[in-house]
Short mmCIF file of C-alpha atoms in Angstrom, two decimals:
data_model
loop_
_atom_site.label_atom_id
_atom_site.label_comp_id
_atom_site.label_asym_id
_atom_site.label_seq_id
_atom_site.Cartn_x
_atom_site.Cartn_y
_atom_site.Cartn_z
CA MET A 844 12.40 8.79 -18.64
CA ALA A 845 8.67 8.50 -17.95
CA ALA A 846 7.05 9.92 -14.62
CA ASP A 847 6.66 6.47 -13.17
CA GLY A 848 10.39 6.05 -13.42
CA THR A 849 10.45 3.71 -16.45
CA VAL A 850 13.74 4.15 -18.29
CA ALA A 851 14.53 3.61 -22.04
CA ARG A 852 15.12 0.11 -23.47
CA ARG A 853 18.87 0.25 -22.89
CA LEU A 854 20.04 2.38 -20.23
CA TRP A 855 23.83 3.02 -19.67
CA ILE A 856 24.59 4.14 -16.05
CA ARG A 857 27.99 5.68 -17.01
CA ASP A 858 31.20 6.14 -15.17
CA PRO A 859 30.13 5.77 -11.53
CA LEU A 860 32.56 7.36 -8.98
CA ALA A 861 32.63 3.77 -7.53
CA ILE A 862 30.80 0.42 -8.05
CA LEU A 863 30.48 -2.75 -6.01
CA ALA A 864 31.23 -5.06 -9.20
CA ASP A 865 34.28 -6.37 -10.80
CA GLY A 866 35.02 -5.13 -14.28
CA ALA A 867 32.38 -2.36 -14.15
CA GLY A 868 34.38 0.81 -13.85
CA GLY A 869 32.67 2.25 -16.83
CA GLY A 870 29.08 1.45 -15.55
CA VAL A 871 26.41 -0.95 -16.35
CA VAL A 872 23.71 -1.27 -18.91
CA VAL A 873 20.22 -1.95 -17.99
CA GLU A 874 17.92 -3.47 -20.42
CA GLY A 875 14.23 -4.12 -19.36
CA SER A 876 14.23 -5.32 -15.73
CA ARG A 877 17.82 -6.80 -15.97
CA ILE A 878 21.55 -6.01 -16.07
CA SER A 879 22.67 -6.69 -19.82
CA GLU A 880 26.48 -5.94 -19.38
CA ARG A 881 29.28 -4.39 -17.18
CA VAL A 882 31.28 -1.85 -18.96
CA PRO A 883 34.99 -1.65 -18.14
CA ALA A 884 36.66 1.47 -17.02
CA GLY A 885 37.25 3.61 -20.15
CA GLY A 886 35.05 1.37 -22.33
CA GLN A 887 31.76 1.61 -24.16
CA PRO A 888 28.65 -0.65 -24.19
CA ALA A 889 28.87 -3.49 -26.73
CA ALA A 890 25.74 -2.24 -28.37
CA PRO A 891 24.05 1.17 -28.81
CA VAL A 892 21.96 2.63 -25.80
CA ASP A 893 18.97 4.52 -25.72
CA GLU A 894 19.78 6.65 -22.80
CA THR A 895 22.65 7.49 -20.46
CA PHE A 896 22.78 8.43 -16.90
CA GLU A 897 25.90 10.17 -15.89
CA ALA A 898 26.94 8.58 -12.53
CA GLY A 899 30.08 10.58 -11.79
CA ARG A 900 28.62 11.64 -8.49
CA HIS A 901 27.45 8.16 -7.39
CA VAL A 902 28.60 5.18 -5.68
CA VAL A 903 26.63 2.26 -7.16
CA ILE A 904 26.05 -0.92 -5.04
CA PRO A 905 23.61 -3.87 -5.68
CA GLY A 906 20.23 -3.01 -4.13
CA LEU A 907 20.32 -4.00 -0.35
CA ILE A 908 18.03 -6.94 0.67
CA ASN A 909 16.31 -6.81 4.16
CA THR A 910 15.67 -10.30 5.54
CA HIS A 911 13.96 -9.65 8.79
CA HIS A 912 11.49 -6.88 9.93
CA HIS A 913 8.13 -6.19 11.53
CA PHE A 914 6.59 -3.38 9.88
CA PHE A 915 3.67 -2.79 12.24
CA GLN A 916 6.15 -1.98 14.82
CA THR A 917 6.86 1.55 13.15
CA LEU A 918 3.78 2.68 15.26
CA THR A 919 5.38 1.88 18.58
CA ARG A 920 8.96 3.22 18.21
CA ALA A 921 10.56 4.14 21.70
CA HIS A 922 7.51 3.30 23.45
CA PRO A 923 7.81 4.18 27.20
CA ALA A 924 6.51 0.73 28.16
CA ALA A 925 9.27 -1.00 26.58
CA ILE A 926 12.36 1.20 26.67
CA ASN A 927 15.39 -0.33 28.27
CA LYS A 928 14.03 -3.91 28.56
CA PRO A 929 15.52 -7.31 27.23
CA LEU A 930 13.41 -9.23 24.75
CA PHE A 931 10.95 -11.23 26.96
CA PRO A 932 9.95 -8.28 29.21
CA TRP A 933 9.79 -6.11 26.05
CA LEU A 934 7.37 -8.40 24.43
CA GLN A 935 5.22 -8.70 27.35
CA ALA A 936 5.18 -5.07 27.75
CA LEU A 937 4.11 -4.56 23.96
CA TYR A 938 1.76 -7.42 23.26
CA GLY A 939 -1.24 -5.83 24.74
CA ILE A 940 -0.35 -2.64 23.19
CA TRP A 941 -0.15 -4.11 19.83
CA GLY A 942 -3.61 -5.72 20.11
CA ARG A 943 -5.10 -2.19 19.26
CA LEU A 944 -3.65 -2.47 15.78
CA THR A 945 -6.30 -1.63 13.02
CA PRO A 946 -6.12 -2.24 9.19
CA ASP A 947 -5.71 1.49 8.63
CA ALA A 948 -2.86 2.06 10.74
CA PHE A 949 -1.26 -1.39 9.58
CA ARG A 950 -1.34 0.03 5.95
CA LEU A 951 0.32 3.14 6.94
CA ALA A 952 2.83 1.48 8.92
CA THR A 953 3.55 -0.80 6.11
CA ARG A 954 3.73 2.06 3.53
CA LEU A 955 6.05 3.98 5.85
CA ALA A 956 8.37 1.11 6.39
CA TYR A 957 8.56 0.29 2.78
CA THR A 958 9.46 3.94 2.01
CA GLU A 959 12.12 4.09 4.66
CA LEU A 960 13.79 0.98 3.39
CA LEU A 961 13.72 2.20 -0.29
CA LEU A 962 15.15 5.50 0.92
CA SER A 963 18.05 3.60 2.58
CA GLY A 964 18.80 1.87 -0.66
CA CYS A 965 16.89 -1.40 -0.02
CA THR A 966 15.08 -2.95 -3.13
CA THR A 967 13.75 -6.18 -1.61
CA ALA A 968 11.87 -5.87 1.55
CA GLY A 969 11.27 -9.01 3.72
CA ASP A 970 8.65 -8.64 6.55
CA HIS A 971 7.77 -11.07 9.26
CA HIS A 972 4.26 -10.28 10.15
CA TYR A 973 2.83 -12.50 12.92
CA LEU A 974 0.19 -10.14 14.58
CA PHE A 975 -3.39 -10.88 13.52
CA PRO A 976 -5.83 -9.27 15.98
CA GLN A 977 -9.59 -9.43 15.15
CA GLY A 978 -10.04 -7.34 11.95
CA LEU A 979 -6.68 -7.60 10.52
CA GLU A 980 -7.00 -11.10 8.93
CA ASN A 981 -5.88 -9.70 5.63
CA ALA A 982 -2.73 -8.38 6.61
CA VAL A 983 -0.67 -10.21 4.09
CA ASP A 984 -3.05 -8.79 1.24
CA ILE A 985 -2.26 -5.26 2.53
CA GLN A 986 1.45 -5.62 2.53
CA VAL A 987 1.31 -7.02 -1.09
CA GLU A 988 -0.77 -4.15 -2.18
CA GLU A 989 1.45 -1.52 -0.81
CA ALA A 990 4.68 -3.20 -2.34
CA ARG A 991 3.09 -3.09 -5.66
CA ARG A 992 2.14 0.42 -5.00
CA LEU A 993 5.67 1.60 -4.29
CA GLY A 994 7.26 -0.95 -6.83
CA ILE A 995 9.66 -2.57 -4.35
CA ARG A 996 10.49 -6.02 -4.34
CA ALA A 997 8.77 -7.82 -1.55
CA VAL A 998 9.16 -11.14 0.44
CA VAL A 999 6.05 -11.17 2.81
CA THR A 1000 6.07 -13.83 5.24
CA ARG A 1001 2.72 -14.98 6.81
CA GLY A 1002 3.79 -15.10 10.37
CA SER A 1003 1.72 -16.72 13.24
CA MET A 1004 0.91 -17.21 16.89
CA SER A 1005 -0.71 -20.06 18.19
CA LEU A 1006 0.50 -20.98 21.71
CA SER A 1007 -0.86 -18.50 24.08
CA GLN A 1008 0.11 -17.95 27.76
CA GLU A 1009 -2.67 -20.30 28.96
CA GLU A 1010 -1.11 -23.08 26.82
CA GLY A 1011 2.55 -22.41 27.99
CA GLY A 1012 3.49 -19.86 25.38
CA LEU A 1013 4.25 -16.19 25.81
CA PRO A 1014 1.75 -14.05 24.01
CA PRO A 1015 -1.74 -13.38 25.53
CA LYS A 1016 -4.81 -15.31 24.29
CA ALA A 1017 -6.27 -12.26 22.16
CA LEU A 1018 -3.32 -12.31 19.88
CA VAL A 1019 -3.10 -15.91 18.92
CA GLN A 1020 -4.98 -17.89 16.12
CA ASP A 1021 -5.56 -21.63 16.11
CA ASP A 1022 -3.42 -23.82 13.86
CA ASP A 1023 -6.15 -24.62 11.35
CA THR A 1024 -6.84 -20.99 10.71
CA ILE A 1025 -3.38 -20.22 10.24
CA LEU A 1026 -2.69 -22.93 7.93
CA ALA A 1027 -5.84 -22.17 5.92
CA ASP A 1028 -4.88 -18.57 5.48
CA SER A 1029 -1.19 -19.59 4.70
CA GLU A 1030 -2.46 -21.64 1.79
CA ARG A 1031 -4.74 -18.72 0.73
CA VAL A 1032 -2.03 -16.26 0.40
CA LEU A 1033 0.34 -18.59 -1.21
CA ARG A 1034 -2.21 -19.29 -3.94
CA LEU A 1035 -2.97 -15.57 -4.33
CA PHE A 1036 0.42 -14.08 -4.37
CA HIS A 1037 3.38 -16.38 -4.40
CA ASP A 1038 5.49 -16.21 -7.49
CA PRO A 1039 8.53 -18.74 -7.34
CA ALA A 1040 9.77 -17.53 -10.84
CA PRO A 1041 12.98 -15.76 -11.22
CA GLY A 1042 12.50 -11.99 -11.24
CA ALA A 1043 9.46 -12.30 -9.03
CA MET A 1044 8.07 -9.12 -7.55
CA VAL A 1045 6.39 -10.60 -4.64
CA ARG A 1046 6.92 -14.01 -2.96
CA ILE A 1047 5.38 -15.35 0.19
CA GLY A 1048 6.96 -17.26 2.91
CA LEU A 1049 5.63 -19.06 5.95
CA ALA A 1050 6.84 -17.81 9.28
CA PRO A 1051 5.58 -19.17 12.57
CA CYS A 1052 6.80 -16.68 15.06
CA SER A 1053 9.10 -18.67 17.39
CA PRO A 1054 9.25 -21.65 19.66
CA PHE A 1055 7.58 -19.75 22.60
CA ALA A 1056 4.71 -18.57 20.36
CA VAL A 1057 3.71 -21.60 18.21
CA THR A 1058 2.93 -25.31 18.45
CA LYS A 1059 5.10 -28.11 17.01
CA ARG A 1060 2.16 -29.13 14.70
CA LEU A 1061 2.08 -25.71 13.21
CA MET A 1062 5.82 -25.83 12.47
CA ARG A 1063 5.61 -29.25 10.88
CA GLU A 1064 2.65 -28.47 8.64
CA SER A 1065 4.07 -25.10 7.66
CA ALA A 1066 7.13 -26.98 6.53
CA ALA A 1067 5.00 -29.50 4.48
CA LEU A 1068 3.10 -26.64 2.90
CA ALA A 1069 6.26 -24.74 2.19
CA GLU A 1070 7.45 -27.87 0.28
CA ARG A 1071 4.20 -28.14 -1.64
CA TYR A 1072 4.28 -24.53 -2.87
CA ASP A 1073 8.08 -24.02 -3.16
CA CYS A 1074 8.30 -21.20 -0.64
CA PRO A 1075 10.73 -20.27 2.09
CA LEU A 1076 10.42 -20.80 5.77
CA HIS A 1077 11.28 -18.24 8.46
CA THR A 1078 11.28 -18.00 12.20
CA HIS A 1079 13.02 -16.43 15.18
CA LEU A 1080 15.52 -18.86 16.70
CA GLY A 1081 18.53 -18.69 19.39
CA GLU A 1082 17.88 -14.87 19.83
CA THR A 1083 18.29 -14.77 23.70
CA ARG A 1084 19.35 -17.12 26.50
CA ASP A 1085 15.77 -16.87 27.59
CA GLU A 1086 14.55 -18.68 24.49
CA ASN A 1087 17.21 -21.46 24.90
CA ALA A 1088 15.75 -21.98 28.48
CA PHE A 1089 12.15 -21.77 27.40
CA CYS A 1090 12.85 -24.58 24.90
CA LEU A 1091 14.58 -26.83 27.52
CA GLU A 1092 11.76 -26.35 30.03
CA ALA A 1093 8.88 -26.71 27.49
CA PHE A 1094 10.18 -29.18 25.03
CA GLY A 1095 13.36 -30.75 26.93
CA GLN A 1096 15.41 -29.74 23.84
CA ARG A 1097 17.54 -26.83 22.64
CA PRO A 1098 16.30 -24.65 19.88
CA VAL A 1099 18.27 -26.37 17.05
CA ASP A 1100 17.08 -29.86 18.32
CA TYR A 1101 13.58 -28.52 18.18
CA LEU A 1102 14.11 -27.34 14.50
CA LYS A 1103 15.26 -30.44 13.42
CA GLU A 1104 12.37 -32.44 15.10
CA VAL A 1105 9.85 -30.07 13.23
CA GLY A 1106 11.57 -30.73 9.84
CA TRP A 1107 13.05 -27.36 9.31
CA MET A 1108 16.84 -28.35 8.99
CA ASN A 1109 17.24 -27.56 5.30
CA SER A 1110 18.07 -24.77 2.80
CA ARG A 1111 14.57 -23.53 2.55
CA ALA A 1112 14.69 -22.14 6.14
CA TRP A 1113 16.19 -18.97 7.35
CA LEU A 1114 16.48 -17.69 10.89
CA ALA A 1115 16.14 -14.38 12.52
CA HIS A 1116 19.07 -13.69 14.86
CA GLY A 1117 20.82 -16.98 15.42
CA ILE A 1118 22.93 -15.68 18.42
CA HIS A 1119 23.05 -18.37 21.00
CA PHE A 1120 24.14 -21.58 19.17
CA ASN A 1121 26.87 -23.62 20.36
CA ASP A 1122 29.68 -24.83 18.15
CA ASP A 1123 28.09 -28.24 17.40
CA GLU A 1124 24.79 -26.34 16.47
CA VAL A 1125 26.57 -23.97 14.15
CA HIS A 1126 28.14 -26.95 12.41
CA ARG A 1127 24.77 -28.65 12.03
CA LEU A 1128 22.81 -25.59 10.70
CA GLY A 1129 25.75 -24.93 8.15
CA ALA A 1130 25.79 -28.55 6.97
CA ALA A 1131 21.83 -28.32 6.31
CA GLY A 1132 22.23 -24.82 4.69
CA VAL A 1133 19.86 -22.95 6.86
CA GLY A 1134 20.18 -19.25 6.63
CA VAL A 1135 20.84 -16.85 9.32
CA CYS A 1136 19.67 -13.17 9.33
CA HIS A 1137 21.70 -10.97 11.37
CA CYS A 1138 20.01 -8.05 13.00
CA PRO A 1139 22.86 -6.02 14.63
CA THR A 1140 20.90 -2.84 15.53
CA SER A 1141 18.00 -4.85 17.31
CA ASN A 1142 20.46 -7.12 19.05
CA MET A 1143 22.46 -4.24 20.42
CA VAL A 1144 19.20 -2.24 21.67
CA LEU A 1145 17.84 -5.29 23.37
CA ALA A 1146 21.30 -6.34 24.55
CA SER A 1147 20.52 -9.87 23.01
CA GLY A 1148 24.06 -10.87 22.28
CA GLN A 1149 26.26 -11.27 19.06
CA CYS A 1150 25.47 -13.31 16.18
CA ARG A 1151 28.26 -15.87 15.36
CA THR A 1152 28.52 -14.66 11.67
CA CYS A 1153 31.77 -15.80 10.81
CA GLU A 1154 31.49 -19.26 12.35
CA LEU A 1155 27.99 -19.70 10.62
CA GLU A 1156 29.39 -18.68 7.26
CA ALA A 1157 32.39 -20.93 7.51
CA ALA A 1158 30.14 -23.87 8.42
CA GLY A 1159 28.05 -23.22 5.31
CA SER A 1160 25.15 -21.15 6.35
CA PRO A 1161 24.21 -18.24 4.38
CA VAL A 1162 24.30 -14.98 6.42
CA GLY A 1163 22.12 -11.93 5.68
CA LEU A 1164 21.13 -8.73 7.23
CA GLY A 1165 17.79 -7.45 8.51
CA VAL A 1166 16.81 -4.30 10.33
CA ASP A 1167 14.40 -6.15 12.67
CA GLY A 1168 11.30 -4.35 14.07
CA SER A 1169 11.05 -0.73 14.46
CA ALA A 1170 10.23 -0.88 17.91
CA SER A 1171 13.69 -2.58 18.55
CA ASN A 1172 15.66 -0.72 16.10
CA ASP A 1173 14.00 1.87 16.15
CA ASN A 1174 14.03 2.53 12.43
CA SER A 1175 14.00 0.84 8.92
CA ASN A 1176 17.43 1.94 7.57
CA LEU A 1177 19.18 -0.97 6.06
CA ILE A 1178 22.54 1.00 5.17
CA GLU A 1179 22.73 2.14 8.75
CA GLY A 1180 22.31 -1.61 9.69
CA VAL A 1181 25.39 -2.26 7.33
CA ARG A 1182 27.44 -0.08 9.30
CA HIS A 1183 26.38 -1.55 12.66
CA ALA A 1184 27.10 -5.00 11.31
CA LEU A 1185 30.63 -3.97 10.52
CA MET A 1186 31.06 -2.43 14.00
CA ILE A 1187 29.82 -5.21 16.24
CA ASN A 1188 31.47 -7.96 14.03
CA ARG A 1189 34.85 -6.05 14.37
CA LEU A 1190 34.32 -5.96 18.20
CA THR A 1191 33.73 -9.72 17.98
CA TYR A 1192 36.10 -10.78 15.53
CA GLY A 1193 38.91 -8.13 15.31
CA ALA A 1194 39.63 -5.26 13.07
CA GLU A 1195 41.12 -7.31 10.10
CA ALA A 1196 38.61 -10.22 10.10
CA VAL A 1197 35.53 -8.28 9.06
CA THR A 1198 35.68 -5.53 6.32
CA HIS A 1199 33.13 -3.15 4.84
CA LEU A 1200 32.85 -5.37 2.01
CA ASP A 1201 31.84 -8.14 4.06
CA ALA A 1202 29.06 -6.04 5.73
CA LEU A 1203 27.99 -5.01 2.26
CA ARG A 1204 28.24 -8.70 1.21
CA TRP A 1205 25.81 -9.82 3.94
CA ALA A 1206 23.25 -7.16 2.92
CA THR A 1207 23.24 -8.18 -0.71
CA GLN A 1208 24.64 -11.73 -1.71
CA GLY A 1209 24.13 -13.20 1.63
CA SER A 1210 20.60 -11.79 2.18
CA ALA A 1211 19.67 -13.23 -1.52
CA ALA A 1212 20.94 -16.68 -0.52
CA CYS A 1213 18.92 -16.50 2.72
CA LEU A 1214 15.87 -15.98 0.61
CA GLY A 1215 16.99 -18.62 -1.87
CA ARG A 1216 17.22 -16.19 -4.73
CA SER A 1217 19.81 -16.22 -7.41
CA ASP A 1218 18.38 -13.43 -9.47
CA ILE A 1219 19.38 -10.47 -7.08
CA GLY A 1220 22.18 -9.48 -4.83
CA ARG A 1221 24.91 -8.93 -7.46
CA ILE A 1222 25.56 -6.52 -10.38
CA GLU A 1223 25.99 -9.05 -13.01
CA PRO A 1224 24.46 -9.72 -16.42
CA GLY A 1225 21.28 -11.54 -16.43
CA ARG A 1226 20.32 -10.56 -12.86
CA GLU A 1227 17.82 -8.15 -12.02
CA ALA A 1228 18.62 -4.45 -12.21
CA ASP A 1229 18.14 -3.63 -8.50
CA LEU A 1230 20.50 -0.89 -7.77
CA ALA A 1231 21.17 1.77 -5.04
CA LEU A 1232 23.05 4.87 -5.88
CA PHE A 1233 24.67 7.07 -3.10
CA THR A 1234 26.29 10.32 -3.47
CA LEU A 1235 29.17 11.62 -0.99
CA ASP A 1236 28.00 15.21 -1.14
CA GLU A 1237 27.48 15.48 2.71
CA LEU A 1238 29.96 16.88 5.40
CA ARG A 1239 30.22 13.43 6.81
CA PHE A 1240 31.97 12.20 3.77
CA SER A 1241 34.49 15.08 3.23
CA GLY A 1242 37.93 13.96 3.05
CA ALA A 1243 37.09 10.27 2.31
CA HIS A 1244 39.39 8.61 -0.10
CA ASP A 1245 37.66 5.08 -0.49
CA PRO A 1246 34.13 5.72 -1.87
CA LEU A 1247 32.88 2.15 -1.17
CA ALA A 1248 34.36 2.16 2.48
CA ALA A 1249 32.97 5.76 2.94
CA LEU A 1250 29.45 4.55 2.57
CA VAL A 1251 29.83 2.21 5.53
CA LEU A 1252 32.68 4.00 7.67
CA CYS A 1253 31.33 7.55 7.23
CA GLY A 1254 27.51 6.39 7.93
CA ALA A 1255 25.67 6.65 4.71
CA HIS A 1256 21.91 6.80 5.55
CA ARG A 1257 20.03 7.99 2.51
CA ALA A 1258 20.24 6.86 -1.21
CA ASP A 1259 19.98 9.52 -3.99
CA ARG A 1260 18.82 7.06 -6.53
CA VAL A 1261 17.19 3.62 -6.33
CA MET A 1262 16.24 1.19 -9.28
CA VAL A 1263 14.18 -1.83 -8.85
CA ALA A 1264 13.72 -4.15 -11.80
CA GLY A 1265 15.07 -1.70 -14.12
CA ARG A 1266 12.84 1.25 -12.97
CA TRP A 1267 13.74 4.16 -10.84
CA ARG A 1268 11.81 4.27 -7.59
CA VAL A 1269 13.80 6.99 -5.85
CA ILE A 1270 15.04 10.01 -7.78
CA ASP A 1271 16.96 13.03 -6.11
CA GLY A 1272 16.39 11.42 -2.57
CA GLN A 1273 12.58 11.21 -3.05
CA PRO A 1274 10.47 8.24 -3.32
CA LEU A 1275 8.30 8.39 -6.47
CA GLY A 1276 4.57 8.59 -5.72
CA ILE A 1277 4.96 9.22 -2.24
CA GLU A 1278 4.63 12.58 -0.22
CA THR A 1279 6.76 11.79 2.77
CA GLY A 1280 5.48 14.89 4.90
CA ARG A 1281 1.87 13.72 4.42
CA LEU A 1282 2.84 10.06 5.15
CA ARG A 1283 4.63 11.07 8.28
CA GLU A 1284 1.78 13.31 9.63
CA GLU A 1285 -0.81 10.56 8.86
CA HIS A 1286 1.24 7.80 10.42
CA SER A 1287 2.15 9.90 13.65
CA ARG A 1288 -1.56 10.88 14.17
CA LEU A 1289 -2.70 7.23 13.94
CA ALA A 1290 0.04 6.20 16.31
CA ARG A 1291 -0.91 8.87 18.93
CA HIS A 1292 -4.51 7.90 18.55
CA LEU A 1293 -4.00 4.20 18.96
CA PHE A 1294 -1.06 4.17 21.13
CA GLY A 1295 -1.34 7.36 22.95
CA ASP A 1296 0.43 6.29 26.11
CA ALA A 1297 3.50 6.35 23.86
CA GLN A 1298 3.78 9.94 24.44
CA LEU A 1299 4.93 10.56 20.79
CA PRO A 1300 6.12 13.91 19.68
CA ARG A 1301 3.51 16.03 17.84
#
């Protein structure tokens, strides 16, 4: 194996402790960027291999797929101004603070978030970046550069806010851009970075922030632009009762009616949170194939409510998982989010209705479906070789009898190895090409400098 994580032409990941794939007890063979075969227990690959990785200590799962995040918020975790507040007061407390964001700080925040996600077993990182203060106009460019540097697969959504407080929205005037500026930059980044082909390492989505932060014109024209460039659409919707009340007061309609009016009721769109939908809205979203990203950790921190995951899936909506912003989580650990998804959904639906396999499925197959991708999310021949390998060597796993269940129930939080597109990107729990101690020091120093009132630990 080369220093950059490149593996031999045919690599056999052999005899894992457990694997989340049928007929693969003997492991999988990776050829190039893809999985070429599943090996049954006790079997051998159909053709000779160039290298073998003995996986007897490892539980192998498809790489986790994060479908909602806000990387810049890693700089304002546990901020005193926002602790113990629900969504709207939380946002109002942080908007003015976030306006201090600089390109250097954003780059480090992005690098840190990608690294955290990788270490948690995430191989495809979605981010919803909607904050473009003066000087940060090239935020999407920075996120693409950092994804390529780390070798993680990325879905970067060009977010936006165009409806300020003066115009009946929630964000302050200093943080919004006008619709024409947003649409022009959206088209610029689509032309530069969006790759709709199977196996793409970078895709761009369009993501007006929420009904209380953008105009209907921006929603409509973003949908038209997405159709032209074959890219996905993303926004926050149905996160809190306050949002429903805002839509009724400002538009005279509930959020799902708003979504239909602006042309977003289709399978190109996926929504963050999707908590406060009634039965009719759940059925309408499912019939249209609109995806929903469940963000259990953030929903619990902000006390927003409980996503109707089972009803949405039954209606036809893909359901995926996201960590959400690191100021409302307050981390970027997706395998931890899998455990939280299991717990809150058991509380909602009962102990037998939602299993650890459901939670893992949401974070893999479900998330891939939200993003409109059929090339990732499963360990199957022909799909991308995106894999997360965990060991059960810590005390927390001692005595565990079902290795796959143990990942979720015992609280796995860090992968031992992570492969993206057939290349190792994490080895022995360390990300290749990143000095995590130095990254933390630089990131923390900038956070203290820019947001010193956060009283961050030294």
